[in-house]
Amino acid sequence: MSRHSKWSTIKRQKGVADHKRGTQFTRLANMITIAARQGLPDPTLNFKLRMAIEKARAANMPKDNIERAIARAKGTEGQALEQCQYEIIGPGGVGLVVSVTTDNRNRTVSAIKAILKNFDANLAGPNAVLWQFVQQGHLVVPLPSTKEEREALELVAIDAGCIDVDEHADSLILTTEPHALEQVKNTLTQHHVTISEIGIGLQPNVTVPLTDQETERKLENLIRDLEAIDEVDEVVTNAI
């Protein structure tokens, strides 16, 4: 009996892992397709597409999946994907922005509303939350081992167009204006700096402090449930 129970647990855990992996690949493929449709379907001429492909490769997405996602953008057939953002007032008055890629907006909105009912959260009107965020580029690089190396790296990044540098754990987070992201990336690459993550996304310019642990717990669970929706690409919040 114990052997059977253990095998059932393994199968269940493997199923969860496979689902998460499949969901991740779906999101990455959608990101590639959208990037290719918004610009040229050639990564050498489309920086956003290059970033999407790099993320897919970092996640060990098969080459065939990447090529199919680009091919889908070139043709007229396939899913009519669209990108949307939903603004939410969450627990404690915290603002959230949910970015999705979907082929059925009504289905996605229904899934989001069903989750919001379980928390002190509601969909907000256009720009009710979004004004509290700004679009920025970011790069994450390993924290240099010495103060001198860090200072040298910061100077290189700032000269290339970086507007802010923050330390987090064993990494440096370099912030840029969206239009300067490619230049900063190219400069760091020329200086043989390893880039562990790169992207463009929303960052809060107005923050809301969490006043108690119960509000914090509700917010964490809300974000967790929203991120579990297959069509959701990202959830950002202005909570601190």
GROMACS .gro file of C-alpha atoms in nm:
model
  240
    1MET     CA    1   0.000   0.000   0.000
    2SER     CA    2   0.279   0.242   0.091
    3ARG     CA    3   0.448   0.168  -0.240
    4HIS     CA    4   0.128   0.247  -0.428
    5SER     CA    5   0.074   0.569  -0.230
    6LYS     CA    6   0.429   0.682  -0.298
    7TRP     CA    7   0.389   0.613  -0.671
    8SER     CA    8   0.061   0.806  -0.676
    9THR     CA    9   0.234   1.100  -0.507
   10ILE     CA   10   0.520   1.091  -0.758
   11LYS     CA   11   0.279   1.080  -1.050
   12ARG     CA   12   0.077   1.366  -0.905
   13GLN     CA   13   0.389   1.578  -0.843
   14LYS     CA   14   0.519   1.499  -1.192
   15GLY     CA   15   0.185   1.600  -1.338
   16VAL     CA   16   0.199   1.934  -1.159
   17ALA     CA   17   0.557   1.992  -1.278
   18ASP     CA   18   0.468   1.898  -1.636
   19HIS     CA   19   0.167   2.131  -1.627
   20LYS     CA   20   0.378   2.420  -1.500
   21ARG     CA   21   0.640   2.350  -1.767
   22GLY     CA   22   0.376   2.330  -2.038
   23THR     CA   23   0.215   2.652  -1.917
   24GLN     CA   24   0.553   2.825  -1.916
   25PHE     CA   25   0.623   2.713  -2.272
   26THR     CA   26   0.279   2.834  -2.383
   27ARG     CA   27   0.341   3.176  -2.231
   28LEU     CA   28   0.687   3.198  -2.388
   29ALA     CA   29   0.553   3.092  -2.728
   30ASN     CA   30   0.279   3.356  -2.707
   31MET     CA   31   0.540   3.616  -2.613
   32ILE     CA   32   0.747   3.522  -2.919
   33THR     CA   33   0.446   3.532  -3.151
   34ILE     CA   34   0.328   3.872  -3.023
   35ALA     CA   35   0.680   4.019  -3.048
   36ALA     CA   36   0.716   3.889  -3.404
   37ARG     CA   37   0.377   4.032  -3.506
   38GLN     CA   38   0.447   4.372  -3.353
   39GLY     CA   39   0.776   4.406  -3.541
   40LEU     CA   40   0.966   4.209  -3.800
   41PRO     CA   41   0.968   3.829  -3.757
   42ASP     CA   42   1.349   3.840  -3.771
   43PRO     CA   43   1.526   3.841  -3.431
   44THR     CA   44   1.832   4.016  -3.576
   45LEU     CA   45   1.610   4.317  -3.656
   46ASN     CA   46   1.359   4.292  -3.371
   47PHE     CA   47   1.503   4.344  -3.023
   48LYS     CA   48   1.180   4.251  -2.844
   49LEU     CA   49   1.170   3.924  -3.037
   50ARG     CA   50   1.535   3.857  -2.950
   51MET     CA   51   1.457   3.904  -2.581
   52ALA     CA   52   1.160   3.666  -2.602
   53ILE     CA   53   1.371   3.401  -2.775
   54GLU     CA   54   1.649   3.439  -2.518
   55LYS     CA   55   1.398   3.386  -2.237
   56ALA     CA   56   1.264   3.078  -2.411
   57ARG     CA   57   1.613   2.932  -2.454
   58ALA     CA   58   1.694   3.005  -2.089
   59ALA     CA   59   1.387   2.798  -1.996
   60ASN     CA   60   1.512   2.512  -2.218
   61MET     CA   61   1.223   2.552  -2.459
   62PRO     CA   62   1.281   2.325  -2.763
   63LYS     CA   63   1.404   2.492  -3.081
   64ASP     CA   64   1.105   2.354  -3.276
   65ASN     CA   65   0.864   2.530  -3.038
   66ILE     CA   66   1.044   2.860  -3.091
   67GLU     CA   67   1.039   2.822  -3.468
   68ARG     CA   68   0.668   2.733  -3.466
   69ALA     CA   69   0.590   3.042  -3.257
   70ILE     CA   70   0.770   3.264  -3.511
   71ALA     CA   71   0.604   3.085  -3.803
   72ARG     CA   72   0.263   3.141  -3.642
   73ALA     CA   73   0.332   3.516  -3.647
   74LYS     CA   74   0.418   3.509  -4.018
   75GLY     CA   75   0.094   3.342  -4.123
   76THR     CA   76  -0.267   3.453  -4.107
   77GLU     CA   77  -0.391   3.131  -3.951
   78GLY     CA   78  -0.382   3.030  -3.587
   79GLN     CA   79  -0.502   3.185  -3.268
   80ALA     CA   80  -0.607   3.550  -3.268
   81LEU     CA   81  -0.392   3.639  -2.968
   82GLU     CA   82  -0.418   3.975  -2.799
   83GLN     CA   83  -0.241   4.132  -2.504
   84CYS     CA   84  -0.448   4.302  -2.233
   85GLN     CA   85  -0.393   4.460  -1.896
   86TYR     CA   86  -0.642   4.449  -1.609
   87GLU     CA   87  -0.621   4.695  -1.320
   88ILE     CA   88  -0.717   4.578  -0.973
   89ILE     CA   89  -0.763   4.740  -0.634
   90GLY     CA   90  -0.646   4.472  -0.392
   91PRO     CA   91  -0.637   4.418  -0.016
   92GLY     CA   92  -0.540   4.729   0.177
   93GLY     CA   93  -0.590   4.952  -0.128
   94VAL     CA   94  -0.289   4.803  -0.303
   95GLY     CA   95  -0.281   4.844  -0.681
   96LEU     CA   96  -0.220   4.547  -0.911
   97VAL     CA   97  -0.181   4.528  -1.287
   98VAL     CA   98  -0.235   4.187  -1.450
   99SER     CA   99  -0.087   4.143  -1.798
  100VAL     CA  100  -0.235   3.863  -2.008
  101THR     CA  101  -0.206   3.710  -2.353
  102THR     CA  102  -0.533   3.548  -2.454
  103ASP     CA  103  -0.742   3.429  -2.746
  104ASN     CA  104  -1.064   3.478  -2.547
  105ARG     CA  105  -1.088   3.797  -2.343
  106ASN     CA  106  -1.427   3.707  -2.190
  107ARG     CA  107  -1.295   3.376  -2.056
  108THR     CA  108  -0.990   3.544  -1.905
  109VAL     CA  109  -1.193   3.822  -1.739
  110SER     CA  110  -1.431   3.565  -1.591
  111ALA     CA  111  -1.138   3.369  -1.445
  112ILE     CA  112  -0.992   3.686  -1.291
  113LYS     CA  113  -1.328   3.797  -1.145
  114ALA     CA  114  -1.384   3.454  -0.992
  115ILE     CA  115  -1.054   3.486  -0.804
  116LEU     CA  116  -1.116   3.844  -0.691
  117LYS     CA  117  -1.435   3.735  -0.514
  118ASN     CA  118  -1.222   3.534  -0.269
  119PHE     CA  119  -1.023   3.838  -0.163
  120ASP     CA  120  -1.093   4.202  -0.083
  121ALA     CA  121  -1.024   4.296  -0.445
  122ASN     CA  122  -1.211   4.446  -0.740
  123LEU     CA  123  -1.148   4.528  -1.105
  124ALA     CA  124  -1.080   4.899  -1.150
  125GLY     CA  125  -1.153   5.132  -1.440
  126PRO     CA  126  -0.896   5.233  -1.704
  127ASN     CA  127  -0.594   5.412  -1.555
  128ALA     CA  128  -0.731   5.390  -1.201
  129VAL     CA  129  -0.419   5.192  -1.108
  130LEU     CA  130  -0.194   5.213  -1.412
  131TRP     CA  131  -0.097   5.576  -1.344
  132GLN     CA  132   0.092   5.451  -1.038
  133PHE     CA  133   0.334   5.255  -1.259
  134VAL     CA  134   0.594   5.342  -1.521
  135GLN     CA  135   0.734   5.127  -1.802
  136GLN     CA  136   1.104   5.054  -1.752
  137GLY     CA  137   1.371   4.816  -1.873
  138HIS     CA  138   1.578   4.607  -1.636
  139LEU     CA  139   1.882   4.383  -1.642
  140VAL     CA  140   1.995   4.152  -1.364
  141VAL     CA  141   2.369   4.078  -1.338
  142PRO     CA  142   2.580   3.895  -1.077
  143LEU     CA  143   2.706   4.111  -0.791
  144PRO     CA  144   3.078   4.182  -0.847
  145SER     CA  145   3.309   4.035  -0.583
  146THR     CA  146   3.485   4.361  -0.496
  147LYS     CA  147   3.380   4.721  -0.439
  148GLU     CA  148   3.611   4.839  -0.716
  149GLU     CA  149   3.459   4.598  -0.970
  150ARG     CA  150   3.109   4.706  -0.873
  151GLU     CA  151   3.194   5.075  -0.912
  152ALA     CA  152   3.349   5.007  -1.252
  153LEU     CA  153   3.043   4.812  -1.364
  154GLU     CA  154   2.808   5.086  -1.246
  155LEU     CA  155   3.005   5.350  -1.438
  156VAL     CA  156   2.991   5.142  -1.757
  157ALA     CA  157   2.616   5.087  -1.717
  158ILE     CA  158   2.541   5.452  -1.639
  159ASP     CA  159   2.749   5.573  -1.934
  160ALA     CA  160   2.547   5.336  -2.155
  161GLY     CA  161   2.213   5.475  -2.034
  162CYS     CA  162   2.132   5.302  -1.702
  163ILE     CA  163   1.930   5.529  -1.470
  164ASP     CA  164   1.942   5.330  -1.145
  165VAL     CA  165   2.133   5.046  -0.979
  166ASP     CA  166   1.997   4.839  -0.688
  167GLU     CA  167   2.150   4.549  -0.501
  168HIS     CA  168   1.934   4.245  -0.427
  169ALA     CA  169   2.078   3.930  -0.270
  170ASP     CA  170   2.378   3.836  -0.486
  171SER     CA  171   2.273   4.042  -0.788
  172LEU     CA  172   2.261   4.395  -0.920
  173ILE     CA  173   1.941   4.519  -1.084
  174LEU     CA  174   2.010   4.781  -1.351
  175THR     CA  175   1.713   4.999  -1.449
  176THR     CA  176   1.685   5.176  -1.784
  177GLU     CA  177   1.438   5.366  -1.995
  178PRO     CA  178   1.281   5.117  -2.240
  179HIS     CA  179   1.451   5.273  -2.543
  180ALA     CA  180   1.796   5.244  -2.376
  181LEU     CA  181   1.769   4.878  -2.277
  182GLU     CA  182   1.931   4.737  -2.592
  183GLN     CA  183   2.223   4.982  -2.575
  184VAL     CA  184   2.293   4.895  -2.210
  185LYS     CA  185   2.270   4.523  -2.289
  186ASN     CA  186   2.511   4.553  -2.581
  187THR     CA  187   2.757   4.754  -2.372
  188LEU     CA  188   2.753   4.503  -2.088
  189THR     CA  189   2.799   4.217  -2.335
  190GLN     CA  190   3.102   4.395  -2.484
  191HIS     CA  191   3.249   4.415  -2.133
  192HIS     CA  192   3.186   4.040  -2.083
  193VAL     CA  193   2.924   4.095  -1.810
  194THR     CA  194   2.690   3.800  -1.762
  195ILE     CA  195   2.323   3.899  -1.788
  196SER     CA  196   2.099   3.657  -1.599
  197GLU     CA  197   1.770   3.832  -1.679
  198ILE     CA  198   1.650   4.109  -1.909
  199GLY     CA  199   1.310   4.258  -1.979
  200ILE     CA  200   1.076   4.553  -2.005
  201GLY     CA  201   0.790   4.587  -1.760
  202LEU     CA  202   0.594   4.799  -1.516
  203GLN     CA  203   0.756   4.939  -1.203
  204PRO     CA  204   0.564   5.131  -0.934
  205ASN     CA  205   0.632   5.502  -0.894
  206VAL     CA  206   0.366   5.530  -0.619
  207THR     CA  207   0.381   5.270  -0.342
  208VAL     CA  208   0.133   5.153  -0.078
  209PRO     CA  209   0.262   5.017   0.255
  210LEU     CA  210   0.112   4.696   0.391
  211THR     CA  211  -0.020   4.767   0.739
  212ASP     CA  212  -0.063   4.418   0.883
  213GLN     CA  213   0.023   4.051   0.827
  214GLU     CA  214  -0.334   3.954   0.736
  215THR     CA  215  -0.338   4.203   0.448
  216GLU     CA  216   0.002   4.078   0.336
  217ARG     CA  217  -0.119   3.717   0.344
  218LYS     CA  218  -0.430   3.801   0.139
  219LEU     CA  219  -0.221   3.985  -0.118
  220GLU     CA  220   0.028   3.698  -0.152
  221ASN     CA  221  -0.254   3.448  -0.201
  222LEU     CA  222  -0.429   3.675  -0.451
  223ILE     CA  223  -0.112   3.708  -0.660
  224ARG     CA  224  -0.054   3.333  -0.639
  225ASP     CA  225  -0.404   3.254  -0.767
  226LEU     CA  226  -0.387   3.514  -1.046
  227GLU     CA  227  -0.051   3.383  -1.164
  228ALA     CA  228  -0.200   3.032  -1.180
  229ILE     CA  229  -0.431   3.141  -1.466
  230ASP     CA  230  -0.273   3.008  -1.787
  231GLU     CA  231  -0.326   3.331  -1.981
  232VAL     CA  232  -0.162   3.552  -1.718
  233ASP     CA  233   0.191   3.661  -1.811
  234GLU     CA  234   0.271   3.882  -1.514
  235VAL     CA  235   0.122   4.037  -1.201
  236VAL     CA  236   0.280   4.355  -1.064
  237THR     CA  237   0.188   4.541  -0.749
  238ASN     CA  238   0.283   4.866  -0.581
  239ALA     CA  239   0.282   4.716  -0.230
  240ILE     CA  240   0.582   4.757  -0.002
   0.00000   0.00000   0.00000
